[in-house]
mmCIF file of N, CA and C in Angstrom:
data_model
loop_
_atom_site.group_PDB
_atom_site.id
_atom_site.type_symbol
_atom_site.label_atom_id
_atom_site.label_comp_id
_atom_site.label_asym_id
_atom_site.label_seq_id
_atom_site.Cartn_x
_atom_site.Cartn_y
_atom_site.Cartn_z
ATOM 1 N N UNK F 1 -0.484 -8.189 39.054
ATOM 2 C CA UNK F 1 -0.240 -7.524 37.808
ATOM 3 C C UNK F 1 -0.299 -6.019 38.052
ATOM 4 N N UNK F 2 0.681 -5.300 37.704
ATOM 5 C CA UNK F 2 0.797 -3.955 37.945
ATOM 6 C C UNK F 2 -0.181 -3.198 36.602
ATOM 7 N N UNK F 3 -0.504 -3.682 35.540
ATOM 8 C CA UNK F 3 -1.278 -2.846 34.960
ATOM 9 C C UNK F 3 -1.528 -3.802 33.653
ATOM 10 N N UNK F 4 -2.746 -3.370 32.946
ATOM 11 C CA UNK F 4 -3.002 -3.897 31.273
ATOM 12 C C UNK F 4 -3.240 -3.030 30.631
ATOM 13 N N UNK F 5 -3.359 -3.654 29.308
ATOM 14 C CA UNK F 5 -3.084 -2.775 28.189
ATOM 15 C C UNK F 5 -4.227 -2.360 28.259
ATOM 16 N N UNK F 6 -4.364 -0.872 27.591
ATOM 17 C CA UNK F 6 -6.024 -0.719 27.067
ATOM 18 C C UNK F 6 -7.001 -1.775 25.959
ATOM 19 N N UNK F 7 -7.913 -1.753 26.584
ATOM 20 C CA UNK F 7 -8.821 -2.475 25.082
ATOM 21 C C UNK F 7 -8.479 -1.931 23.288
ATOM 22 N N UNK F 8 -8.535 -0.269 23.596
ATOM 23 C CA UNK F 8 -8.181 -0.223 21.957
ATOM 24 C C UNK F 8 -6.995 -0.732 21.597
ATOM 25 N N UNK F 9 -5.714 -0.773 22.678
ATOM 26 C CA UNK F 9 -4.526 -1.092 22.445
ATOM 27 C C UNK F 9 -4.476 -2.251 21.579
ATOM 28 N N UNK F 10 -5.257 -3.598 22.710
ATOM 29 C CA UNK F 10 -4.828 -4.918 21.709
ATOM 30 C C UNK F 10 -5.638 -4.517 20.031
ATOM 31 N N UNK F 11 -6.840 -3.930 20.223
ATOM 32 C CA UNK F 11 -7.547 -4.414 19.089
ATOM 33 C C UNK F 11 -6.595 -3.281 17.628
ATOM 34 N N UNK F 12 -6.121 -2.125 18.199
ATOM 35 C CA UNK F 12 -5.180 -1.610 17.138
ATOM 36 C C UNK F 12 -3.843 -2.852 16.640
ATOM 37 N N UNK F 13 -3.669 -3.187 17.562
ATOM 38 C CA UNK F 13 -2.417 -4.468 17.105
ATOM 39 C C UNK F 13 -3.143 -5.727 16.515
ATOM 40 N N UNK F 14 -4.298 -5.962 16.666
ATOM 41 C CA UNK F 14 -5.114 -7.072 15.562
ATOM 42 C C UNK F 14 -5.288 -6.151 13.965
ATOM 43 N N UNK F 15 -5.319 -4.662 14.251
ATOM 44 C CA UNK F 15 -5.697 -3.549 13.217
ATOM 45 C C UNK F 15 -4.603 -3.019 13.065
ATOM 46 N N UNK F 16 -3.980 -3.552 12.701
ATOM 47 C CA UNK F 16 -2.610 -2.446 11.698
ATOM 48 C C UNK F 16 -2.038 -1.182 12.554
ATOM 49 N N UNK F 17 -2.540 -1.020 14.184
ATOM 50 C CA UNK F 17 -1.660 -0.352 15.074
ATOM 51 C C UNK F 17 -2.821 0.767 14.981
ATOM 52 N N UNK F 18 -3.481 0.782 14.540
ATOM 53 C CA UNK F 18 -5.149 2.027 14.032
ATOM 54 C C UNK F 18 -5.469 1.974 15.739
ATOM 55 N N UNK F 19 -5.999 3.184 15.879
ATOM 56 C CA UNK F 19 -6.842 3.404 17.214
ATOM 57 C C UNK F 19 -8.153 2.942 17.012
ATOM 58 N N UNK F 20 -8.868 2.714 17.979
ATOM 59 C CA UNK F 20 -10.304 2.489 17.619
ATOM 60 C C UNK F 20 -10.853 3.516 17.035
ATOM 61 N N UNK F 21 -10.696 4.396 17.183
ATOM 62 C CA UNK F 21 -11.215 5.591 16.248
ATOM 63 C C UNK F 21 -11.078 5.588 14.671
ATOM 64 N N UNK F 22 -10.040 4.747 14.269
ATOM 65 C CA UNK F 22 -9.415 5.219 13.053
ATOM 66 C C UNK F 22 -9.915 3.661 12.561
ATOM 67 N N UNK F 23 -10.185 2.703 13.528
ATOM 68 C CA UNK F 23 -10.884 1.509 12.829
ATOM 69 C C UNK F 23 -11.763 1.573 12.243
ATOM 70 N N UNK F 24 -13.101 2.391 13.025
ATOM 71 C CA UNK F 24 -14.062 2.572 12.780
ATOM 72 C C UNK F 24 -14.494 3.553 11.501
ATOM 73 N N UNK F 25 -13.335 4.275 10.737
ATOM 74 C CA UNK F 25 -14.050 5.172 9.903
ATOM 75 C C UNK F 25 -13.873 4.683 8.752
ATOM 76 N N UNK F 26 -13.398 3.180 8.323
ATOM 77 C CA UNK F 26 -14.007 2.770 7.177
ATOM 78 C C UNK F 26 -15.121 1.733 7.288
ATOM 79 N N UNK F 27 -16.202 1.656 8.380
ATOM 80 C CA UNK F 27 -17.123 0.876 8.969
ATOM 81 C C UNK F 27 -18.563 1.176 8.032
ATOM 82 N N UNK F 28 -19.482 0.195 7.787
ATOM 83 C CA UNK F 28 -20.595 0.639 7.346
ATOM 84 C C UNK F 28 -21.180 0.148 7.856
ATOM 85 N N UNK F 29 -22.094 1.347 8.450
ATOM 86 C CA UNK F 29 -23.298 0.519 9.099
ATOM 87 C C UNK F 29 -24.464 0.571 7.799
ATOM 88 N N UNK F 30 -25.249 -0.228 8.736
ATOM 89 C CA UNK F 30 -26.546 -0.799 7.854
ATOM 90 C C UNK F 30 -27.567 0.632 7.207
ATOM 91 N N UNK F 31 -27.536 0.045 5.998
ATOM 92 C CA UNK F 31 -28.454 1.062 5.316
ATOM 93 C C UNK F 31 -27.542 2.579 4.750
ATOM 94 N N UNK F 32 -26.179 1.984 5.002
ATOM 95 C CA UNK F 32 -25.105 3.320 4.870
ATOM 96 C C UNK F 32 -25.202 3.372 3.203
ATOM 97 N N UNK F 33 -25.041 2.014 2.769
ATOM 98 C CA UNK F 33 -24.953 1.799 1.104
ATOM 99 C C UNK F 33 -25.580 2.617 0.261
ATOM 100 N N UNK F 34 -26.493 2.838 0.171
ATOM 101 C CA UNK F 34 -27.692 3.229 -0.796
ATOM 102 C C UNK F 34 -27.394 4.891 -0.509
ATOM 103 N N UNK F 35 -26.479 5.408 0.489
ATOM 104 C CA UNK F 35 -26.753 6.747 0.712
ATOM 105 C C UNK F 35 -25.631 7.098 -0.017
ATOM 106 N N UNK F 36 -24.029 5.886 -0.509
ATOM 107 C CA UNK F 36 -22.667 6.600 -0.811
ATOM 108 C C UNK F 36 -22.420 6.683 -2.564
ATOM 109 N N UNK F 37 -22.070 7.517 -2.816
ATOM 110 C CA UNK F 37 -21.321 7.205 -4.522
ATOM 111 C C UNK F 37 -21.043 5.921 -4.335
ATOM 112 N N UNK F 38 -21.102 5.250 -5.644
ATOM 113 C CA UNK F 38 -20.651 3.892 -5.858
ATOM 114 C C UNK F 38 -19.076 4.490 -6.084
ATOM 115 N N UNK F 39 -18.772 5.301 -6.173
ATOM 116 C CA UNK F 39 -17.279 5.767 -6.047
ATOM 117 C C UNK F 39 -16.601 5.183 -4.399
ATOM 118 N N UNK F 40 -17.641 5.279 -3.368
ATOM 119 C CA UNK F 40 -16.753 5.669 -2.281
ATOM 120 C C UNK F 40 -15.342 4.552 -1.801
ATOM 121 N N UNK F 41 -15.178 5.184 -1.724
ATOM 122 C CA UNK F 41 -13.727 4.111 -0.707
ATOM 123 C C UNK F 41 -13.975 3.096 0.464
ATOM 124 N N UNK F 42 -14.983 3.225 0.741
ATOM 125 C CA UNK F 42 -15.760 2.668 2.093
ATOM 126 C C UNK F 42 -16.219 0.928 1.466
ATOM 127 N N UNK F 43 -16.492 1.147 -0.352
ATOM 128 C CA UNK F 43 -16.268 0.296 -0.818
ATOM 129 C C UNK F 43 -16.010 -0.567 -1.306
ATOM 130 N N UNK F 44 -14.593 -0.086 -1.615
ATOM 131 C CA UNK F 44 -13.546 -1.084 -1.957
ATOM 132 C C UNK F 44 -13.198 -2.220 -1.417
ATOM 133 N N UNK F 45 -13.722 -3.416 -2.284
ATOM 134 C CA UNK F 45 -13.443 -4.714 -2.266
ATOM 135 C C UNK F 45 -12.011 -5.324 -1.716
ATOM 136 N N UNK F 46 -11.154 -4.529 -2.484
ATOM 137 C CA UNK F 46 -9.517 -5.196 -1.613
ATOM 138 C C UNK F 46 -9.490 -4.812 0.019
ATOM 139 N N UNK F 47 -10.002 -3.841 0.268
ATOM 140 C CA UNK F 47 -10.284 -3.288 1.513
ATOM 141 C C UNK F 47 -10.588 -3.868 2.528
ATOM 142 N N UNK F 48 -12.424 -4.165 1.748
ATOM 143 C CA UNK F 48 -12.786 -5.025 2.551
ATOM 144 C C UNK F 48 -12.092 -6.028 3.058
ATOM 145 N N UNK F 49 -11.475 -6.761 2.004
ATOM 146 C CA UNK F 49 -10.746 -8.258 2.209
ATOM 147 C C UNK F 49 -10.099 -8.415 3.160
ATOM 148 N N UNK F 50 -9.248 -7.123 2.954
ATOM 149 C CA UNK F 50 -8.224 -7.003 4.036
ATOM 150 C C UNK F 50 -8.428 -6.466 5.412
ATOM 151 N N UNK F 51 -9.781 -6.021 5.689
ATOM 152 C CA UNK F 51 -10.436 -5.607 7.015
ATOM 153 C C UNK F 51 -10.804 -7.365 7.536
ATOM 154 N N UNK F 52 -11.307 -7.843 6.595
ATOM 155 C CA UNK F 52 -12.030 -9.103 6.795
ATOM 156 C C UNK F 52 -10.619 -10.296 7.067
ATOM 157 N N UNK F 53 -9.572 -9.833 7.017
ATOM 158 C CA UNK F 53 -8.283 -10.850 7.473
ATOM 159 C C UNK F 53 -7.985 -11.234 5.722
ATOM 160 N N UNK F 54 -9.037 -11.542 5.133
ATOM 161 C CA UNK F 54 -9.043 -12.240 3.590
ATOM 162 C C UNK F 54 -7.612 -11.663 2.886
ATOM 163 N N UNK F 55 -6.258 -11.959 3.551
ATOM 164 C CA UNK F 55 -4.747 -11.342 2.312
ATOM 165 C C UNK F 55 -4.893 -11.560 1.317
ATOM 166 N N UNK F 56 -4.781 -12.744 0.413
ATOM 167 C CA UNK F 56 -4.901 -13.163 -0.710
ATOM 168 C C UNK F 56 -5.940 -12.368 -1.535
ATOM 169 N N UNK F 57 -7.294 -12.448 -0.979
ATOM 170 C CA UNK F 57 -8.342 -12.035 -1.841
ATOM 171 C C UNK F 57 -7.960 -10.260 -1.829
ATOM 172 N N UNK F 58 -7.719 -10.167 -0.741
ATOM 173 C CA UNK F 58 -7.180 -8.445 -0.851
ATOM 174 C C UNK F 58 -6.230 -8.238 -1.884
ATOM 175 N N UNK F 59 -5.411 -9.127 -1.913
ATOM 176 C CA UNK F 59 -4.036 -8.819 -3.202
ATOM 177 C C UNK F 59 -4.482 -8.928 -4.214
ATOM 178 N N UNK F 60 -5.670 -10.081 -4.761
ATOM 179 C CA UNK F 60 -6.275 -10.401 -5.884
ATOM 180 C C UNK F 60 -7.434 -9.115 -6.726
ATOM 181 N N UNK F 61 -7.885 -8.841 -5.205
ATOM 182 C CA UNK F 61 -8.629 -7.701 -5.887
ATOM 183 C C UNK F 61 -7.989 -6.255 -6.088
ATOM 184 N N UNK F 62 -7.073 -5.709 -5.090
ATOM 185 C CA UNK F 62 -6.200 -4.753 -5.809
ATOM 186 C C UNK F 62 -5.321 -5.235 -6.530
ATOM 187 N N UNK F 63 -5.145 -6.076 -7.308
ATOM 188 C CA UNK F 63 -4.470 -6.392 -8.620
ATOM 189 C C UNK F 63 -5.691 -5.809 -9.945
ATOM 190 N N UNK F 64 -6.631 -6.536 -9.567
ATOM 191 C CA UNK F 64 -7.984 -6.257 -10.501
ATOM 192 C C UNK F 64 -8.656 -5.060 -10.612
ATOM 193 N N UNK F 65 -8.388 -4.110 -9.553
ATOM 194 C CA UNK F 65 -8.684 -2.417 -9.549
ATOM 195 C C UNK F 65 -7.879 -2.067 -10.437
ATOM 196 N N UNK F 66 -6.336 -2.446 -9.924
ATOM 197 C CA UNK F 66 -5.202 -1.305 -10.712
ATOM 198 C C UNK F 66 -5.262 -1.756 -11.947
ATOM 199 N N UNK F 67 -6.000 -2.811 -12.395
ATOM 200 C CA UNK F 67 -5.899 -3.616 -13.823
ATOM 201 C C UNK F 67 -7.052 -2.706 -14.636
ATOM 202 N N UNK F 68 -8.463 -2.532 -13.705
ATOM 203 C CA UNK F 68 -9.414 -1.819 -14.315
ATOM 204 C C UNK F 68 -8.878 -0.359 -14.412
ATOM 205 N N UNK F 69 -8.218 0.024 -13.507
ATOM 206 C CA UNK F 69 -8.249 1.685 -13.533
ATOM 207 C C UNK F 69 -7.073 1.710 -14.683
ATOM 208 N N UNK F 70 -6.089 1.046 -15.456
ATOM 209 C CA UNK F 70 -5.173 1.009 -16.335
ATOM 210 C C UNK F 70 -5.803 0.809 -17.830
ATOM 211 N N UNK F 71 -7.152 -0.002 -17.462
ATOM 212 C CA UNK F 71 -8.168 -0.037 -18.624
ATOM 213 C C UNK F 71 -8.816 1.176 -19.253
ATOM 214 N N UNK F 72 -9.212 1.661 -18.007
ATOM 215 C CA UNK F 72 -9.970 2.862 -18.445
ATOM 216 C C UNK F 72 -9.291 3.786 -19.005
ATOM 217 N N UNK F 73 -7.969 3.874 -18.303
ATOM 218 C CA UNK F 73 -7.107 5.572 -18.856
ATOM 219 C C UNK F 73 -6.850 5.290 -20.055
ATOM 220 N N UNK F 74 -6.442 3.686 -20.724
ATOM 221 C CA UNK F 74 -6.125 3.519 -22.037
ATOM 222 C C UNK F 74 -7.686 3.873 -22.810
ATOM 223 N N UNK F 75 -8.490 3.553 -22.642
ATOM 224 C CA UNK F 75 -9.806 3.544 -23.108
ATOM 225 C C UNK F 75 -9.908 5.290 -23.398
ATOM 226 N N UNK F 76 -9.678 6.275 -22.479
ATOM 227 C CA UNK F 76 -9.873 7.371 -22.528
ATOM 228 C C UNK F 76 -8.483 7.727 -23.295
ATOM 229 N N UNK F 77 -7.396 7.371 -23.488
ATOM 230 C CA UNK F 77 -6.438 8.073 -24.518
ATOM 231 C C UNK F 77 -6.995 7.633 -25.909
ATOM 232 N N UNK F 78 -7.743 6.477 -25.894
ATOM 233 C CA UNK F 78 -7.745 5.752 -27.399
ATOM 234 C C UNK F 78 -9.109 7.391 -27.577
ATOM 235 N N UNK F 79 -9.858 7.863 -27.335
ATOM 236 C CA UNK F 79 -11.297 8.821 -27.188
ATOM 237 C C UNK F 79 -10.643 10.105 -27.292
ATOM 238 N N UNK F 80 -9.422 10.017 -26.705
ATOM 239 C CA UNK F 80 -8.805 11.864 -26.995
ATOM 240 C C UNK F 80 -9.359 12.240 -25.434
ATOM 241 N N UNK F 81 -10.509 11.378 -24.671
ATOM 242 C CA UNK F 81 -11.153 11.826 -23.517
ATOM 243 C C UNK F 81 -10.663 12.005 -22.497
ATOM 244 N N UNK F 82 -10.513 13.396 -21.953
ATOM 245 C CA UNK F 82 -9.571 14.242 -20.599
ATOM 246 C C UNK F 82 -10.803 13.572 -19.286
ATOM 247 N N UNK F 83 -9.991 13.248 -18.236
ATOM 248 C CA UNK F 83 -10.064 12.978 -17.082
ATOM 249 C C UNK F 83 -10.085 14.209 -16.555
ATOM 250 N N UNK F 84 -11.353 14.246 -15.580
ATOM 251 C CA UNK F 84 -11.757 15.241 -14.569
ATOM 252 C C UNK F 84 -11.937 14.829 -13.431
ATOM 253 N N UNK F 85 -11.774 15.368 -11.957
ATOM 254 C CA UNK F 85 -12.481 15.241 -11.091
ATOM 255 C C UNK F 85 -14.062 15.624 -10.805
ATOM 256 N N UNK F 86 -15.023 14.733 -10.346
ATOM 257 C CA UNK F 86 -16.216 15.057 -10.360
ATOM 258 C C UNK F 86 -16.778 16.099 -9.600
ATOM 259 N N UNK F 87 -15.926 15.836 -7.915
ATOM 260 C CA UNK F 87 -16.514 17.289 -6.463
ATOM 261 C C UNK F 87 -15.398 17.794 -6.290
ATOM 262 N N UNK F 88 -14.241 18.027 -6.989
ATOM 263 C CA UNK F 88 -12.892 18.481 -6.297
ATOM 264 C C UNK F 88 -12.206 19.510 -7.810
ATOM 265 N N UNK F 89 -11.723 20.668 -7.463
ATOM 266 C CA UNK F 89 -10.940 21.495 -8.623
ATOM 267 C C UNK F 89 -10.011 21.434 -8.115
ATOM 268 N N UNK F 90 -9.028 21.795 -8.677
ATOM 269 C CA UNK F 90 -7.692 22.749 -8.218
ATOM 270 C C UNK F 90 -7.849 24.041 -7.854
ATOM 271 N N UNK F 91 -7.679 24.804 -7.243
ATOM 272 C CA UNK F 91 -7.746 26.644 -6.853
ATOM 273 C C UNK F 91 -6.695 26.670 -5.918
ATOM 274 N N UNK F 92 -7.139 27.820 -6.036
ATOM 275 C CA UNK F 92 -6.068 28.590 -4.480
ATOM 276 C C UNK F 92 -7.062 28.781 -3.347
ATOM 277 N N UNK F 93 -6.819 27.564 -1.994
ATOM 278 C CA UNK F 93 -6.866 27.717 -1.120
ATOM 279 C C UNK F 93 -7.241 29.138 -0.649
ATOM 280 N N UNK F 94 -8.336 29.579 -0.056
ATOM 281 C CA UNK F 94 -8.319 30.779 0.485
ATOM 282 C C UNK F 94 -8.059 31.354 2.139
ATOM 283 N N UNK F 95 -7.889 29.902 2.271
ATOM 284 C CA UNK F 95 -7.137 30.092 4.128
ATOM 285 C C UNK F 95 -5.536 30.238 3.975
ATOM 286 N N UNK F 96 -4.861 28.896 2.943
ATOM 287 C CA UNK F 96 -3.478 29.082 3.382
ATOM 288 C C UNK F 96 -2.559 30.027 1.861
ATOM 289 N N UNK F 97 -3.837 30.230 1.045
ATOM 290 C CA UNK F 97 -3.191 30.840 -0.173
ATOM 291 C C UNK F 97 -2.653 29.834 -1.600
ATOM 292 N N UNK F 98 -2.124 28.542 -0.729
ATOM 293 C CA UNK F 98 -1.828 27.412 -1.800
ATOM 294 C C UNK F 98 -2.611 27.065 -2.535
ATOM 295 N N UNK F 99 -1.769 26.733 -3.652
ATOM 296 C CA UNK F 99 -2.152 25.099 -4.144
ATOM 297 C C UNK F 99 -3.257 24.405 -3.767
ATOM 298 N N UNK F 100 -4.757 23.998 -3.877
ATOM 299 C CA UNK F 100 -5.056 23.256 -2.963
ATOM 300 C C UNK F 100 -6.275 22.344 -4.238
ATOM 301 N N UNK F 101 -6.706 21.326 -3.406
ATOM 302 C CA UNK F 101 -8.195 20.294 -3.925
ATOM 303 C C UNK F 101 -9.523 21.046 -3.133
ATOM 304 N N UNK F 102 -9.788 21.900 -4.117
ATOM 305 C CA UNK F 102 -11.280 22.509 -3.042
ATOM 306 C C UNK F 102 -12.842 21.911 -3.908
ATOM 307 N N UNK F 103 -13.665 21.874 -3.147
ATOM 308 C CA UNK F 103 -14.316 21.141 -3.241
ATOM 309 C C UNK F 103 -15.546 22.013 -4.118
ATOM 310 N N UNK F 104 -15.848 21.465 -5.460
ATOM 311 C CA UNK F 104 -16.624 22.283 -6.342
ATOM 312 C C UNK F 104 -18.616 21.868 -5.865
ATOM 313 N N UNK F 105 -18.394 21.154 -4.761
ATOM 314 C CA UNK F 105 -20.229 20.669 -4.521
ATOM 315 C C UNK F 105 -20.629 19.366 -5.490
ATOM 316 N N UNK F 106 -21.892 19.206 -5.582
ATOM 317 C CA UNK F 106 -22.989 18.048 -5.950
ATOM 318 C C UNK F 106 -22.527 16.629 -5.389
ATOM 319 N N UNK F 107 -21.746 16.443 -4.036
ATOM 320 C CA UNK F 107 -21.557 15.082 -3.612
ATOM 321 C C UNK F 107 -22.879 14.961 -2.821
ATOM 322 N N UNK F 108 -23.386 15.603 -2.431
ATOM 323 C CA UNK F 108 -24.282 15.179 -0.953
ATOM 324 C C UNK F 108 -25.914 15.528 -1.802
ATOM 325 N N UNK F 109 -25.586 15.751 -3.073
ATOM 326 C CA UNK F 109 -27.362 15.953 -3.528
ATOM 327 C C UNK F 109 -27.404 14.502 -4.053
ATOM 328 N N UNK F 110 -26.471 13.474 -3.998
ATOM 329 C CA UNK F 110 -26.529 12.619 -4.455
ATOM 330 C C UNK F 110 -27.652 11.406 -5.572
ATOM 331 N N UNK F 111 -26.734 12.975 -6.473
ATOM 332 C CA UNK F 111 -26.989 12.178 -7.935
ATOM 333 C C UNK F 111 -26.259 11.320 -8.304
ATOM 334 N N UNK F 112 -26.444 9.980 -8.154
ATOM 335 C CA UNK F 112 -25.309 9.259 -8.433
ATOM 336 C C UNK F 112 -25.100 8.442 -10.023
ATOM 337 N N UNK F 113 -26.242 8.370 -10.509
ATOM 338 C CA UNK F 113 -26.522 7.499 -11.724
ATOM 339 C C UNK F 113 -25.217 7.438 -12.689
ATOM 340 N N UNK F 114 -24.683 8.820 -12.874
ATOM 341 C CA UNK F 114 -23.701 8.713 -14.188
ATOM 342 C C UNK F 114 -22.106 8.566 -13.200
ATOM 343 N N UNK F 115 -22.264 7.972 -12.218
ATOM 344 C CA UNK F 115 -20.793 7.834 -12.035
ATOM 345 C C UNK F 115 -19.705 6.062 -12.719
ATOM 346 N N UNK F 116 -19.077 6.499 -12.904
ATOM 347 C CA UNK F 116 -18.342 5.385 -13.036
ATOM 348 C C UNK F 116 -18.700 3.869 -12.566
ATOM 349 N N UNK F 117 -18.377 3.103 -13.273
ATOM 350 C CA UNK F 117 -18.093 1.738 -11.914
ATOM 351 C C UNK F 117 -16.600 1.442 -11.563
ATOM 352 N N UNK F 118 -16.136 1.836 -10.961
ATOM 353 C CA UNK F 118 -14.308 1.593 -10.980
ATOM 354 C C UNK F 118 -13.855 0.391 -9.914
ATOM 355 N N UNK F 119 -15.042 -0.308 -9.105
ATOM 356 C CA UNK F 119 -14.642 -1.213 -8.291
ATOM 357 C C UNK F 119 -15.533 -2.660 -9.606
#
C-alpha cells in the first residue's frame, strides 16, 4: 500500500466532511452544562440528534424549535413586545468601520435565570 488516509480524514467523512477540529467544537464535556446560557447552541436537541446519527429525531426536533420560535414571535406581536438581542448590538465596527454585531457584555458573569427557554 503506497499510503492511507489520515485518521481525521475518515472520521470527517463519518462527520459531514468537518475536520477533527471543527467536530469537536460543538462537544461537551462533563460539567460544561451548568457553566452555558440555556440559550447556547451546544444545546440544541436537533443537533444533538444529528451528532448522535438520530435523522429522524433531528428532523422532528428542528421541526419543534422552528414551531416554538414561530410561537413566540406571534406571542410577542400579540404584546406590541420588540425583540432584542441580549450580548450583541448593532454599531460600527471599529476595526473595519462596518456594519457590524458587537458584543454589549454580561455573557460570562453568567446570570442566567431570566433567559428564555427556546429549546
Amino acid at each position: 500500500m503506497l499510503s492511507r488516509p489520515d485518521p481525521w480524514l475518515v472520521l470527517g467523512l463519518m462527520m459531514y466532511n468537518f475536520t477533527s477540529f471543527a467536530v469537536t467544537l460543538n462537544e461537551l464535556e462533563p460539567g460544561m452544562e451548568r457553566l452555558l446560557a440555556p440559550t447556547d447552541c451546544r444545546l440544541r436537541p436537533d443537533i444533538r440528534a444529528m451528532e448522535n446519527g438520530d435523522i429522524d429525531l433531528a428532523s422532528a426536533e428542528k421541526e419543534r424549535l422552528e414551531e416554538k420560535q414561530r410561537a413566540a414571535r406571534r406571542d410577542r406581536s400579540k404584546d406590541e413586545e420588540e425583540w432584542s438581542t441580549r450580548w450583541f448590538h448593532l454599531g460600527t465596527n471599529p476595526f473595519t468601520g462596518a456594519e457590524d454585531w458587537l458584543y454589549a457584555g454580561g455573557y460570562f458573569d453568567r446570570k442566567y435565570t431570566d433567559c428564555p427557554n427556546i429549546y
